[in-house]
């Protein structure tokens, strides 16, 4: 869902919702609730060892108004495939960008499998798909029209599955577990914030489960504290011009 900051809409999401990250996710949601933020979208990784109690927690969050989105299958690349993946892994994603290790047909199968897991788990069907590390891989624009989602989120913004139109939306991130990542993300966030303000665009803010414990935790808390409550659905970003 969306909140507002400095006159801009903020599209808030919590990434990497997995069986072993549920305690950290719950902590983030409690903080958002304490700050009176609109419920973030929860990016769920389906292909892990979920047990019934954990799935029931997802149902409870969905019933409380937290939109669910599909986030890969296992969120882990089993191999490094080619130079592009190697560079992406070294600079950004490590082993998280599972799309970059797969062929087109494998990616389409993974994305469909991810969608149907929600059906089998008796969870709301996701309208939004977010590839791990926002790395879509070798899919073509026409491929997305064959998928059951309405939108796919990538680094640049949101792709409408039916029209293949990309709506560009700046992105903030705080997953900094090393000094170099903290410096890089600080510079990135500054540039993205200026871009959003100059263009009058919404801005995305993605929170990862351990961000409140990492090097940019204070900056993340300060950003969240500036956000006031607005009720606009996070999975419906503004249409492209």
PDB file of C-alpha atoms in Angstrom:
ATOM      1  CA  UNK A   1       0.000   0.000   0.000  1.00  0.00           C
ATOM      2  CA  UNK A   2       0.924   3.654  -0.271  1.00  0.00           C
ATOM      3  CA  UNK A   3       1.806   6.306   2.270  1.00  0.00           C
ATOM      4  CA  UNK A   4       2.838   9.945   1.829  1.00  0.00           C
ATOM      5  CA  UNK A   5       6.070  11.789   2.501  1.00  0.00           C
ATOM      6  CA  UNK A   6       6.971  15.363   1.575  1.00  0.00           C
ATOM      7  CA  UNK A   7       3.984  15.481  -0.776  1.00  0.00           C
ATOM      8  CA  UNK A   8       4.946  12.228  -2.515  1.00  0.00           C
ATOM      9  CA  UNK A   9       3.352   8.825  -2.341  1.00  0.00           C
ATOM     10  CA  UNK A  10       5.532   6.077  -0.872  1.00  0.00           C
ATOM     11  CA  UNK A  11       4.873   2.507  -2.002  1.00  0.00           C
ATOM     12  CA  UNK A  12       5.967   0.421   0.974  1.00  0.00           C
ATOM     13  CA  UNK A  13       6.861  -3.279   0.792  1.00  0.00           C
ATOM     14  CA  UNK A  14       8.491  -5.931   2.989  1.00  0.00           C
ATOM     15  CA  UNK A  15      10.667  -8.363   1.045  1.00  0.00           C
ATOM     16  CA  UNK A  16      11.765 -11.949   1.618  1.00  0.00           C
ATOM     17  CA  UNK A  17       8.792 -13.128   3.667  1.00  0.00           C
ATOM     18  CA  UNK A  18       9.963 -16.700   4.378  1.00  0.00           C
ATOM     19  CA  UNK A  19       9.328 -19.244   7.137  1.00  0.00           C
ATOM     20  CA  UNK A  20      12.553 -18.327   8.950  1.00  0.00           C
ATOM     21  CA  UNK A  21      12.086 -14.536   8.550  1.00  0.00           C
ATOM     22  CA  UNK A  22       8.547 -14.305   9.984  1.00  0.00           C
ATOM     23  CA  UNK A  23       9.761 -13.006  13.389  1.00  0.00           C
ATOM     24  CA  UNK A  24      11.666 -10.165  11.698  1.00  0.00           C
ATOM     25  CA  UNK A  25       8.747  -9.449   9.372  1.00  0.00           C
ATOM     26  CA  UNK A  26       6.385  -9.290  12.367  1.00  0.00           C
ATOM     27  CA  UNK A  27       8.741  -6.807  14.049  1.00  0.00           C
ATOM     28  CA  UNK A  28       8.713  -4.571  10.960  1.00  0.00           C
ATOM     29  CA  UNK A  29       4.925  -4.713  10.761  1.00  0.00           C
ATOM     30  CA  UNK A  30       4.607  -3.791  14.433  1.00  0.00           C
ATOM     31  CA  UNK A  31       6.814  -0.761  13.814  1.00  0.00           C
ATOM     32  CA  UNK A  32       4.748   0.247  10.796  1.00  0.00           C
ATOM     33  CA  UNK A  33       1.594  -0.101  12.865  1.00  0.00           C
ATOM     34  CA  UNK A  34       3.066   1.967  15.709  1.00  0.00           C
ATOM     35  CA  UNK A  35       3.899   4.700  13.196  1.00  0.00           C
ATOM     36  CA  UNK A  36       0.363   4.531  11.750  1.00  0.00           C
ATOM     37  CA  UNK A  37       1.609   3.559   8.282  1.00  0.00           C
ATOM     38  CA  UNK A  38      -0.591   1.979   5.656  1.00  0.00           C
ATOM     39  CA  UNK A  39      -0.079  -1.827   5.566  1.00  0.00           C
ATOM     40  CA  UNK A  40       2.977  -2.702   3.435  1.00  0.00           C
ATOM     41  CA  UNK A  41       2.788  -5.257   0.661  1.00  0.00           C
ATOM     42  CA  UNK A  42       4.365  -8.549   1.785  1.00  0.00           C
ATOM     43  CA  UNK A  43       6.622 -10.236  -0.778  1.00  0.00           C
ATOM     44  CA  UNK A  44       6.236 -13.954  -0.095  1.00  0.00           C
ATOM     45  CA  UNK A  45       8.750 -16.597  -1.225  1.00  0.00           C
ATOM     46  CA  UNK A  46       6.595 -19.707  -1.803  1.00  0.00           C
ATOM     47  CA  UNK A  47       8.992 -22.559  -2.581  1.00  0.00           C
ATOM     48  CA  UNK A  48      10.292 -23.150   0.940  1.00  0.00           C
ATOM     49  CA  UNK A  49       9.348 -25.432   3.844  1.00  0.00           C
ATOM     50  CA  UNK A  50       6.196 -23.654   5.017  1.00  0.00           C
ATOM     51  CA  UNK A  51       4.232 -25.380   7.756  1.00  0.00           C
ATOM     52  CA  UNK A  52       0.544 -24.880   8.475  1.00  0.00           C
ATOM     53  CA  UNK A  53       1.009 -22.423  11.336  1.00  0.00           C
ATOM     54  CA  UNK A  54       3.222 -20.163   9.221  1.00  0.00           C
ATOM     55  CA  UNK A  55       0.744 -20.197   6.346  1.00  0.00           C
ATOM     56  CA  UNK A  56      -1.988 -19.348   8.834  1.00  0.00           C
ATOM     57  CA  UNK A  57       0.077 -16.303   9.820  1.00  0.00           C
ATOM     58  CA  UNK A  58       0.106 -15.218   6.166  1.00  0.00           C
ATOM     59  CA  UNK A  59      -3.672 -15.661   6.024  1.00  0.00           C
ATOM     60  CA  UNK A  60      -4.016 -13.545   9.157  1.00  0.00           C
ATOM     61  CA  UNK A  61      -1.892 -10.742   7.700  1.00  0.00           C
ATOM     62  CA  UNK A  62      -3.824 -10.863   4.437  1.00  0.00           C
ATOM     63  CA  UNK A  63      -7.126 -10.674   6.338  1.00  0.00           C
ATOM     64  CA  UNK A  64      -5.774  -7.662   8.260  1.00  0.00           C
ATOM     65  CA  UNK A  65      -5.224  -5.768   5.000  1.00  0.00           C
ATOM     66  CA  UNK A  66      -1.628  -6.592   4.062  1.00  0.00           C
ATOM     67  CA  UNK A  67      -1.489  -7.283   0.295  1.00  0.00           C
ATOM     68  CA  UNK A  68       0.528 -10.378  -0.650  1.00  0.00           C
ATOM     69  CA  UNK A  69       2.803 -10.518  -3.696  1.00  0.00           C
ATOM     70  CA  UNK A  70       4.762 -13.408  -5.184  1.00  0.00           C
ATOM     71  CA  UNK A  71       8.542 -13.102  -4.825  1.00  0.00           C
ATOM     72  CA  UNK A  72      10.336 -15.748  -6.848  1.00  0.00           C
ATOM     73  CA  UNK A  73      10.236 -19.392  -5.820  1.00  0.00           C
ATOM     74  CA  UNK A  74      13.202 -20.050  -3.510  1.00  0.00           C
ATOM     75  CA  UNK A  75      14.983 -16.680  -3.755  1.00  0.00           C
ATOM     76  CA  UNK A  76      18.260 -18.413  -4.396  1.00  0.00           C
ATOM     77  CA  UNK A  77      20.186 -18.963  -7.619  1.00  0.00           C
ATOM     78  CA  UNK A  78      21.592 -22.472  -7.769  1.00  0.00           C
ATOM     79  CA  UNK A  79      24.353 -21.369 -10.128  1.00  0.00           C
ATOM     80  CA  UNK A  80      25.893 -18.287 -11.715  1.00  0.00           C
ATOM     81  CA  UNK A  81      24.930 -18.129 -15.398  1.00  0.00           C
ATOM     82  CA  UNK A  82      27.012 -15.905 -17.637  1.00  0.00           C
ATOM     83  CA  UNK A  83      28.850 -12.612 -17.269  1.00  0.00           C
ATOM     84  CA  UNK A  84      25.762 -10.504 -16.563  1.00  0.00           C
ATOM     85  CA  UNK A  85      24.751 -12.737 -13.673  1.00  0.00           C
ATOM     86  CA  UNK A  86      28.301 -12.811 -12.351  1.00  0.00           C
ATOM     87  CA  UNK A  87      28.498  -9.000 -12.284  1.00  0.00           C
ATOM     88  CA  UNK A  88      25.012  -8.676 -10.790  1.00  0.00           C
ATOM     89  CA  UNK A  89      25.919 -11.201  -8.100  1.00  0.00           C
ATOM     90  CA  UNK A  90      29.176  -9.455  -7.223  1.00  0.00           C
ATOM     91  CA  UNK A  91      27.759  -5.927  -7.126  1.00  0.00           C
ATOM     92  CA  UNK A  92      24.142  -6.340  -5.998  1.00  0.00           C
ATOM     93  CA  UNK A  93      22.474  -9.677  -5.408  1.00  0.00           C
ATOM     94  CA  UNK A  94      25.016 -12.304  -4.319  1.00  0.00           C
ATOM     95  CA  UNK A  95      23.023 -15.558  -4.732  1.00  0.00           C
ATOM     96  CA  UNK A  96      19.538 -14.019  -4.521  1.00  0.00           C
ATOM     97  CA  UNK A  97      18.782 -13.313  -8.207  1.00  0.00           C
ATOM     98  CA  UNK A  98      17.391 -16.733  -9.073  1.00  0.00           C
ATOM     99  CA  UNK A  99      15.868 -15.495 -12.363  1.00  0.00           C
ATOM    100  CA  UNK A 100      19.291 -14.817 -13.840  1.00  0.00           C
ATOM    101  CA  UNK A 101      20.223 -18.503 -13.627  1.00  0.00           C
ATOM    102  CA  UNK A 102      17.209 -19.715 -15.646  1.00  0.00           C
ATOM    103  CA  UNK A 103      16.034 -19.911 -19.259  1.00  0.00           C
ATOM    104  CA  UNK A 104      12.848 -18.262 -20.554  1.00  0.00           C
ATOM    105  CA  UNK A 105      10.793 -21.412 -20.268  1.00  0.00           C
ATOM    106  CA  UNK A 106      12.112 -22.140 -16.793  1.00  0.00           C
ATOM    107  CA  UNK A 107      11.232 -18.596 -15.719  1.00  0.00           C
ATOM    108  CA  UNK A 108       7.676 -18.830 -17.026  1.00  0.00           C
ATOM    109  CA  UNK A 109       7.227 -22.141 -15.225  1.00  0.00           C
ATOM    110  CA  UNK A 110       8.650 -20.700 -11.990  1.00  0.00           C
ATOM    111  CA  UNK A 111       6.372 -17.653 -12.076  1.00  0.00           C
ATOM    112  CA  UNK A 112       3.280 -19.763 -12.720  1.00  0.00           C
ATOM    113  CA  UNK A 113       4.272 -22.200  -9.968  1.00  0.00           C
ATOM    114  CA  UNK A 114       4.693 -19.285  -7.583  1.00  0.00           C
ATOM    115  CA  UNK A 115       1.219 -17.952  -8.404  1.00  0.00           C
ATOM    116  CA  UNK A 116      -0.524 -21.311  -7.997  1.00  0.00           C
ATOM    117  CA  UNK A 117       1.115 -21.912  -4.616  1.00  0.00           C
ATOM    118  CA  UNK A 118      -1.043 -19.114  -3.204  1.00  0.00           C
ATOM    119  CA  UNK A 119      -4.160 -20.840  -4.553  1.00  0.00           C
ATOM    120  CA  UNK A 120      -3.191 -24.169  -3.010  1.00  0.00           C
ATOM    121  CA  UNK A 121      -2.403 -22.470   0.317  1.00  0.00           C
ATOM    122  CA  UNK A 122      -5.830 -20.782   0.347  1.00  0.00           C
ATOM    123  CA  UNK A 123      -4.231 -17.343   0.206  1.00  0.00           C
ATOM    124  CA  UNK A 124      -5.316 -14.374  -1.920  1.00  0.00           C
ATOM    125  CA  UNK A 125      -4.082 -14.731  -5.479  1.00  0.00           C
ATOM    126  CA  UNK A 126      -1.224 -12.277  -6.025  1.00  0.00           C
ATOM    127  CA  UNK A 127      -1.711  -9.549  -8.603  1.00  0.00           C
ATOM    128  CA  UNK A 128       1.928  -8.471  -8.301  1.00  0.00           C
ATOM    129  CA  UNK A 129       5.104 -10.464  -8.976  1.00  0.00           C
ATOM    130  CA  UNK A 130       8.506  -9.194  -7.829  1.00  0.00           C
ATOM    131  CA  UNK A 131      11.553 -11.170  -8.993  1.00  0.00           C
ATOM    132  CA  UNK A 132      14.238 -11.543  -6.307  1.00  0.00           C
ATOM    133  CA  UNK A 133      16.659  -8.605  -6.446  1.00  0.00           C
ATOM    134  CA  UNK A 134      14.226  -7.080  -9.003  1.00  0.00           C
ATOM    135  CA  UNK A 135      16.132  -9.058 -11.689  1.00  0.00           C
ATOM    136  CA  UNK A 136      13.622 -10.301 -14.274  1.00  0.00           C
ATOM    137  CA  UNK A 137      16.095 -12.184 -16.445  1.00  0.00           C
ATOM    138  CA  UNK A 138      15.629 -13.326 -20.050  1.00  0.00           C
ATOM    139  CA  UNK A 139      11.885 -12.783 -20.396  1.00  0.00           C
ATOM    140  CA  UNK A 140      10.481 -10.807 -23.311  1.00  0.00           C
ATOM    141  CA  UNK A 141       7.620  -8.325 -23.145  1.00  0.00           C
ATOM    142  CA  UNK A 142       5.269 -10.784 -24.830  1.00  0.00           C
ATOM    143  CA  UNK A 143       6.099 -13.490 -22.299  1.00  0.00           C
ATOM    144  CA  UNK A 144       4.517 -11.543 -19.460  1.00  0.00           C
ATOM    145  CA  UNK A 145       1.114 -11.537 -21.164  1.00  0.00           C
ATOM    146  CA  UNK A 146       1.072 -15.332 -20.758  1.00  0.00           C
ATOM    147  CA  UNK A 147       1.252 -15.039 -16.972  1.00  0.00           C
ATOM    148  CA  UNK A 148      -1.616 -14.721 -14.441  1.00  0.00           C
ATOM    149  CA  UNK A 149      -0.299 -11.551 -12.770  1.00  0.00           C
ATOM    150  CA  UNK A 150      -1.380  -7.974 -13.438  1.00  0.00           C
ATOM    151  CA  UNK A 151       1.979  -6.358 -12.788  1.00  0.00           C
ATOM    152  CA  UNK A 152       5.641  -7.244 -12.482  1.00  0.00           C
ATOM    153  CA  UNK A 153       7.985  -5.025 -10.477  1.00  0.00           C
ATOM    154  CA  UNK A 154      11.568  -4.493 -11.626  1.00  0.00           C
ATOM    155  CA  UNK A 155      14.322  -2.078 -10.610  1.00  0.00           C
ATOM    156  CA  UNK A 156      12.967   0.688 -12.838  1.00  0.00           C
ATOM    157  CA  UNK A 157       9.317   0.381 -11.754  1.00  0.00           C
ATOM    158  CA  UNK A 158       6.189  -1.581 -12.677  1.00  0.00           C
ATOM    159  CA  UNK A 159       5.446  -3.434 -15.905  1.00  0.00           C
ATOM    160  CA  UNK A 160       1.797  -3.822 -16.852  1.00  0.00           C
ATOM    161  CA  UNK A 161       1.527  -7.458 -17.893  1.00  0.00           C
ATOM    162  CA  UNK A 162      -1.147  -6.897 -20.533  1.00  0.00           C
ATOM    163  CA  UNK A 163       0.300  -3.850 -22.264  1.00  0.00           C
ATOM    164  CA  UNK A 164       4.013  -4.395 -21.434  1.00  0.00           C
ATOM    165  CA  UNK A 165       4.173  -0.670 -20.530  1.00  0.00           C
ATOM    166  CA  UNK A 166       6.731   0.232 -17.866  1.00  0.00           C
ATOM    167  CA  UNK A 167       5.745   2.863 -15.294  1.00  0.00           C
ATOM    168  CA  UNK A 168       8.990   4.207 -13.853  1.00  0.00           C
ATOM    169  CA  UNK A 169       8.976   4.646 -10.064  1.00  0.00           C
ATOM    170  CA  UNK A 170      12.150   5.529  -8.083  1.00  0.00           C
ATOM    171  CA  UNK A 171      13.274   3.014  -5.456  1.00  0.00           C
ATOM    172  CA  UNK A 172      14.776   3.268  -1.946  1.00  0.00           C
ATOM    173  CA  UNK A 173      16.610   0.391  -0.250  1.00  0.00           C
ATOM    174  CA  UNK A 174      18.333  -0.126   3.106  1.00  0.00           C
ATOM    175  CA  UNK A 175      19.769  -3.670   3.022  1.00  0.00           C
ATOM    176  CA  UNK A 176      23.352  -2.712   3.921  1.00  0.00           C
ATOM    177  CA  UNK A 177      25.361  -5.393   5.719  1.00  0.00           C
ATOM    178  CA  UNK A 178      28.769  -3.964   4.772  1.00  0.00           C
ATOM    179  CA  UNK A 179      30.271  -0.471   4.803  1.00  0.00           C
ATOM    180  CA  UNK A 180      30.566  -0.400   1.011  1.00  0.00           C
ATOM    181  CA  UNK A 181      26.917  -1.355   0.577  1.00  0.00           C
ATOM    182  CA  UNK A 182      25.888   1.307   3.086  1.00  0.00           C
ATOM    183  CA  UNK A 183      27.791   3.972   1.170  1.00  0.00           C
ATOM    184  CA  UNK A 184      26.412   2.817  -2.176  1.00  0.00           C
ATOM    185  CA  UNK A 185      22.815   2.665  -0.929  1.00  0.00           C
ATOM    186  CA  UNK A 186      23.064   6.061   0.757  1.00  0.00           C
ATOM    187  CA  UNK A 187      24.160   7.623  -2.533  1.00  0.00           C
ATOM    188  CA  UNK A 188      21.505   5.677  -4.460  1.00  0.00           C
ATOM    189  CA  UNK A 189      18.708   6.685  -2.074  1.00  0.00           C
ATOM    190  CA  UNK A 190      19.712  10.336  -2.237  1.00  0.00           C
ATOM    191  CA  UNK A 191      19.606  10.312  -6.019  1.00  0.00           C
ATOM    192  CA  UNK A 192      16.311   8.446  -6.162  1.00  0.00           C
ATOM    193  CA  UNK A 193      14.702  10.815  -3.640  1.00  0.00           C
ATOM    194  CA  UNK A 194      15.788  13.860  -5.652  1.00  0.00           C
ATOM    195  CA  UNK A 195      14.455  12.258  -8.830  1.00  0.00           C
ATOM    196  CA  UNK A 196      11.070  11.533  -7.266  1.00  0.00           C
ATOM    197  CA  UNK A 197      10.787  15.067  -5.865  1.00  0.00           C
ATOM    198  CA  UNK A 198      11.780  16.693  -9.150  1.00  0.00           C
ATOM    199  CA  UNK A 199       9.320  14.635 -11.173  1.00  0.00           C
ATOM    200  CA  UNK A 200       6.555  14.598  -8.562  1.00  0.00           C
ATOM    201  CA  UNK A 201       6.459  10.806  -8.788  1.00  0.00           C
ATOM    202  CA  UNK A 202       5.700   8.212  -6.141  1.00  0.00           C
ATOM    203  CA  UNK A 203       8.683   6.435  -4.642  1.00  0.00           C
ATOM    204  CA  UNK A 204       9.087   2.798  -3.614  1.00  0.00           C
ATOM    205  CA  UNK A 205      10.578   1.814  -0.269  1.00  0.00           C
ATOM    206  CA  UNK A 206      11.587  -1.841   0.049  1.00  0.00           C
ATOM    207  CA  UNK A 207      12.356  -3.198   3.522  1.00  0.00           C
ATOM    208  CA  UNK A 208      14.231  -6.475   3.993  1.00  0.00           C
ATOM    209  CA  UNK A 209      13.788  -8.603   7.127  1.00  0.00           C
ATOM    210  CA  UNK A 210      17.069  -7.639   8.820  1.00  0.00           C
ATOM    211  CA  UNK A 211      17.199  -3.976   7.778  1.00  0.00           C
ATOM    212  CA  UNK A 212      16.352  -2.790  11.292  1.00  0.00           C
ATOM    213  CA  UNK A 213      19.570  -4.466  12.493  1.00  0.00           C
ATOM    214  CA  UNK A 214      21.928  -3.430   9.681  1.00  0.00           C
ATOM    215  CA  UNK A 215      24.072  -0.368   9.024  1.00  0.00           C
ATOM    216  CA  UNK A 216      21.295   1.877   7.678  1.00  0.00           C
ATOM    217  CA  UNK A 217      18.787   1.005  10.400  1.00  0.00           C
ATOM    218  CA  UNK A 218      18.748   4.548  11.811  1.00  0.00           C
ATOM    219  CA  UNK A 219      18.186   6.034   8.358  1.00  0.00           C
ATOM    220  CA  UNK A 220      15.354   3.586   7.697  1.00  0.00           C
ATOM    221  CA  UNK A 221      13.669   4.361  11.014  1.00  0.00           C
ATOM    222  CA  UNK A 222      13.989   8.093  10.332  1.00  0.00           C
ATOM    223  CA  UNK A 223      12.423   7.669   6.900  1.00  0.00           C
ATOM    224  CA  UNK A 224       9.542   5.605   8.249  1.00  0.00           C
ATOM    225  CA  UNK A 225       8.929   8.157  10.988  1.00  0.00           C
ATOM    226  CA  UNK A 226       8.369  10.845   8.337  1.00  0.00           C
ATOM    227  CA  UNK A 227       5.634   8.901   6.597  1.00  0.00           C
ATOM    228  CA  UNK A 228       1.999   9.657   7.363  1.00  0.00           C
ATOM    229  CA  UNK A 229      -0.938   7.344   6.851  1.00  0.00           C
ATOM    230  CA  UNK A 230      -2.666   7.169   3.443  1.00  0.00           C
ATOM    231  CA  UNK A 231      -4.839   4.338   2.146  1.00  0.00           C
ATOM    232  CA  UNK A 232      -3.984   3.719  -1.492  1.00  0.00           C
ATOM    233  CA  UNK A 233      -3.401   0.203  -2.762  1.00  0.00           C
ATOM    234  CA  UNK A 234       0.323  -0.508  -3.209  1.00  0.00           C
ATOM    235  CA  UNK A 235      -0.305  -3.034  -5.988  1.00  0.00           C
ATOM    236  CA  UNK A 236      -1.948  -0.379  -8.218  1.00  0.00           C
ATOM    237  CA  UNK A 237       0.744   2.206  -9.048  1.00  0.00           C
ATOM    238  CA  UNK A 238      -0.166   5.166 -11.280  1.00  0.00           C
ATOM    239  CA  UNK A 239      -0.679   4.388 -14.952  1.00  0.00           C
ATOM    240  CA  UNK A 240       2.050   5.304 -17.401  1.00  0.00           C
ATOM    241  CA  UNK A 241       1.484   8.407 -19.497  1.00  0.00           C
TER     242      UNK A 241
END
